[in-house]
Coordinates of C-alpha atoms in Angstrom, one line a residue:
M1213 CA 15.6 -4.2 18.1
A1214 CA 15.8 -0.4 18.6
A1215 CA 13.5 1.4 20.9
R1216 CA 10.6 3.2 19.5
P1217 CA 11.0 6.9 18.6
P1218 CA 9.9 9.4 21.2
S1219 CA 6.4 10.8 21.0
L1220 CA 5.4 14.4 20.4
A1221 CA 3.8 14.6 23.8
D1222 CA 6.4 17.0 25.2
N1223 CA 6.2 19.4 22.2
P1224 CA 3.6 22.1 21.4
P1225 CA 0.4 20.7 19.7
R1226 CA 1.4 22.4 16.4
T1227 CA 5.1 23.0 15.6
K1228 CA 6.7 23.8 12.4
A1229 CA 10.0 22.4 13.7
L1230 CA 9.4 18.7 13.1
V1231 CA 11.0 16.5 15.7
V1232 CA 13.0 14.1 13.6
G1233 CA 13.1 11.4 16.3
A1234 CA 9.3 11.2 16.2
V1235 CA 8.6 12.1 12.6
A1236 CA 11.2 9.6 11.5
A1237 CA 8.5 7.1 12.6
L1238 CA 7.0 7.9 9.2
V1239 CA 9.7 5.7 7.8
L1240 CA 8.5 2.9 10.1
A1241 CA 4.9 3.3 9.1
M1242 CA 6.0 3.1 5.5
G1243 CA 6.3 -0.6 6.0
L1244 CA 2.5 -0.5 5.5
F1245 CA 2.8 1.4 2.3
G1246 CA 3.5 -1.8 0.5
G1247 CA 1.4 -4.8 1.1
N1248 CA 2.2 -7.3 -1.6
D1249 CA 0.8 -10.8 -1.5
D1250 CA 1.5 -11.8 2.1
A1251 CA 1.1 -8.5 4.0
P1252 CA -2.3 -8.2 5.9
S1253 CA -4.0 -4.9 5.3
D1254 CA -4.3 -4.4 9.1
A1255 CA -0.6 -5.2 9.8
S1256 CA 1.0 -3.3 12.6
P1257 CA 3.9 -0.8 11.9
P1258 CA 7.2 -2.6 12.1
T1259 CA 9.2 -2.0 15.3
R1260 CA 12.7 -1.9 13.8
A1261 CA 13.9 1.7 13.7
P1262 CA 15.8 3.3 10.8
H1263 CA 19.1 5.0 11.3
T1264 CA 18.5 8.7 12.2
E1265 CA 21.1 11.4 11.8
A1266 CA 19.9 13.7 14.7
A1267 CA 17.4 13.8 17.5
A1268 CA 15.7 16.9 16.4
A1269 CA 15.4 19.3 13.4
P1270 CA 16.1 23.0 13.9
P1271 CA 13.2 25.4 13.9
A1272 CA 12.5 27.3 10.6
A1273 CA 13.9 30.7 10.2
R1274 CA 11.6 33.6 9.1
A1275 CA 9.6 32.5 6.1
A1276 CA 11.4 33.0 2.8
G1277 CA 10.2 33.1 -0.8
K1278 CA 6.7 32.4 -1.9
H1279 CA 4.4 30.8 0.6
L1280 CA 0.7 30.6 1.6
P1281 CA -1.1 30.8 4.9
R1282 CA -1.9 27.6 6.7
A1283 CA -4.8 25.7 5.2
R1284 CA -5.9 22.0 5.2
P1285 CA -5.1 20.2 2.0
V1286 CA -8.1 18.7 0.2
R1287 CA -6.8 17.0 -2.9
L1288 CA -3.5 16.0 -4.5
L1289 CA -3.2 16.2 -8.3
I1290 CA -0.2 14.7 -10.1
P1291 CA -1.2 14.8 -13.8
K1292 CA 1.9 12.9 -15.1
I1293 CA 1.0 9.8 -13.1
S1294 CA -2.8 10.3 -13.1
V1295 CA -3.0 10.9 -9.3
D1296 CA -6.2 12.6 -8.2
A1297 CA -6.6 11.7 -4.5
P1298 CA -8.2 13.1 -1.4
F1299 CA -6.3 13.7 1.8
T1300 CA -6.6 12.3 5.3
D1301 CA -4.8 13.5 8.4
L1302 CA -1.9 11.5 9.7
A1303 CA -0.9 11.7 13.4
I1304 CA 1.6 10.2 15.8
G1305 CA -0.1 7.2 17.4
P1306 CA 0.1 5.9 21.0
T1307 CA 3.2 3.8 20.0
G1308 CA 5.0 6.9 18.9
Q1309 CA 4.8 6.0 15.2
L1310 CA 3.1 8.0 12.5
Q1311 CA -0.1 6.3 11.5
P1312 CA -0.3 5.5 7.8
P1313 CA -3.4 6.2 5.6
P1314 CA -6.0 3.4 5.8
A1315 CA -4.9 0.5 3.5
A1316 CA -8.4 -0.3 2.5
D1317 CA -8.6 2.9 0.4
T1318 CA -6.0 2.6 -2.4
N1319 CA -6.7 6.2 -3.7
L1320 CA -5.9 8.1 -0.5
V1321 CA -2.9 10.2 0.6
G1322 CA -2.1 11.5 4.1
W1323 CA -0.3 14.5 5.4
F1324 CA 1.3 15.0 8.8
A1325 CA -1.3 17.4 10.2
K1326 CA 0.9 18.8 13.0
G1327 CA 3.5 19.9 10.5
A1328 CA 3.4 22.5 7.8
S1329 CA 0.4 22.4 5.4
P1330 CA 1.2 22.2 1.7
G1331 CA 2.1 25.7 0.5
E1332 CA 2.8 27.0 4.0
A1333 CA 6.4 27.9 4.9
G1334 CA 8.1 24.8 6.2
T1335 CA 8.4 21.1 5.2
S1336 CA 5.0 19.4 4.5
I1337 CA 5.0 15.6 4.6
I1338 CA 2.6 13.7 2.3
A1339 CA 2.6 9.9 2.3
G1340 CA 0.8 7.2 0.4
H1341 CA 0.8 3.5 -0.2
V1342 CA 2.6 2.0 -3.2
D1343 CA 0.4 -1.0 -3.0
T1344 CA -1.7 -3.1 -0.6
A1345 CA -2.4 -6.7 -0.1
T1346 CA -4.8 -6.7 -3.0
S1347 CA -3.8 -4.1 -5.6
A1348 CA -1.6 -1.2 -6.7
A1349 CA -2.2 2.0 -4.7
V1350 CA -2.1 5.8 -5.2
F1351 CA 1.7 6.1 -5.3
A1352 CA 2.5 3.1 -7.4
D1353 CA 4.0 5.2 -10.1
L1354 CA 5.6 7.9 -8.0
G1355 CA 9.1 6.9 -9.1
E1356 CA 8.2 8.1 -12.6
L1357 CA 8.4 11.7 -11.6
E1358 CA 11.5 13.7 -12.6
K1359 CA 13.1 17.0 -11.8
G1360 CA 10.9 19.8 -13.3
D1361 CA 7.6 17.9 -13.2
T1362 CA 4.8 19.7 -11.4
F1363 CA 1.9 18.7 -9.2
Q1364 CA -0.8 20.6 -7.3
V1365 CA -2.5 20.6 -3.9
R1366 CA -6.0 21.9 -3.7
R1367 CA -6.6 23.5 -0.3
A1368 CA -9.6 24.2 2.0
D1369 CA -9.1 27.9 1.5
R1370 CA -9.9 27.3 -2.2
R1371 CA -6.4 28.1 -3.3
T1372 CA -4.3 25.7 -5.3
A1373 CA -0.6 25.3 -4.3
S1374 CA 1.6 24.4 -7.3
F1375 CA 4.9 22.6 -6.7
V1376 CA 7.8 21.7 -8.9
V1377 CA 9.9 18.6 -8.3
D1378 CA 13.5 19.2 -7.3
S1379 CA 14.7 15.6 -7.1
V1380 CA 13.4 12.1 -6.8
E1381 CA 15.6 9.9 -4.6
T1382 CA 15.5 6.4 -3.1
F1383 CA 17.0 5.6 0.3
E1384 CA 17.6 2.4 2.2
K1385 CA 15.3 2.4 5.2
D1386 CA 18.2 1.5 7.5
H1387 CA 20.1 4.5 6.3
F1388 CA 17.3 7.0 5.9
P1389 CA 18.5 10.7 6.0
S1390 CA 15.9 11.9 8.4
R1391 CA 17.4 15.4 8.9
R1392 CA 17.5 16.0 5.2
V1393 CA 14.0 14.8 4.5
Y1394 CA 12.2 16.1 7.6
A1395 CA 14.1 19.2 8.7
D1396 CA 12.0 22.3 8.6
T1397 CA 12.8 25.0 6.0
P1398 CA 12.0 28.7 5.6
Q1399 CA 10.7 28.0 2.2
A1400 CA 7.4 26.2 1.4
Q1401 CA 8.5 22.7 0.5
V1402 CA 6.8 19.3 0.2
R1403 CA 8.1 15.7 0.5
L1404 CA 6.1 12.9 -1.2
I1405 CA 7.0 9.6 0.4
T1406 CA 6.3 5.9 -0.3
C1407 CA 8.0 2.5 -0.3
A1408 CA 10.4 1.3 -2.9
G1409 CA 13.1 -1.3 -3.6
D1410 CA 12.6 -5.0 -3.1
Y1411 CA 9.9 -6.6 -1.0
D1412 CA 11.3 -8.7 1.8
H1413 CA 8.7 -11.4 2.5
T1414 CA 10.4 -12.3 5.7
V1415 CA 9.8 -9.0 7.4
R1416 CA 6.9 -8.0 5.2
D1417 CA 8.4 -4.7 4.3
Y1418 CA 10.1 -3.0 1.4
T1419 CA 13.8 -2.3 1.6
D1420 CA 13.7 1.3 0.6
N1421 CA 11.8 4.6 0.7
L1422 CA 11.2 6.8 -2.3
V1423 CA 11.1 10.5 -1.6
V1424 CA 10.1 13.3 -4.0
F1425 CA 11.5 16.7 -3.0
A1426 CA 9.6 19.7 -4.3
H1427 CA 9.0 23.4 -3.6
L1428 CA 6.2 25.9 -4.1
V1429 CA 6.1 27.9 -7.3

């Protein structure tokens, strides 16, 4: 069993250079982003760690391309799959793992609040459940998105950040490309992440993660 990823305790309270060793814990917490019939809604994040490609992501260069100032996201709108969901903050918990959105609310997404906000230069991480122990959840149809599809994030500054999908990809959790997904960028980018693949009843976890790569337009 691999040791837990390091915490963010030794890094600045807000950094746009996401520490892959810690933020890769998002993949661990994704075990909660699928509940199925035998996963309790209050299950603890799994302790097995995914393969990571590096210990840390490089800091972003000077902001490039269109971007917005930092602002808290308020609502995620994905018209193609009928998503209209509020946000909650996600943080690294005491175990060093990123805490997932509460499973009791199936129409809720979370963002890593110490990373870039959606629309800000950098890589913004947005996560949601695919299902819970009782029903389908907010990202149940995330895999239907395709390159060129669009979605929006309404922000607390009353601006709406619009994104276009660059790719939709599925990765085995044990071979998750952490640097590619989490590394900071000079452009304003977003990753939408949930569970995918088969559900393993033995470990109460899905085998894969689905990642939507998108950029601000």
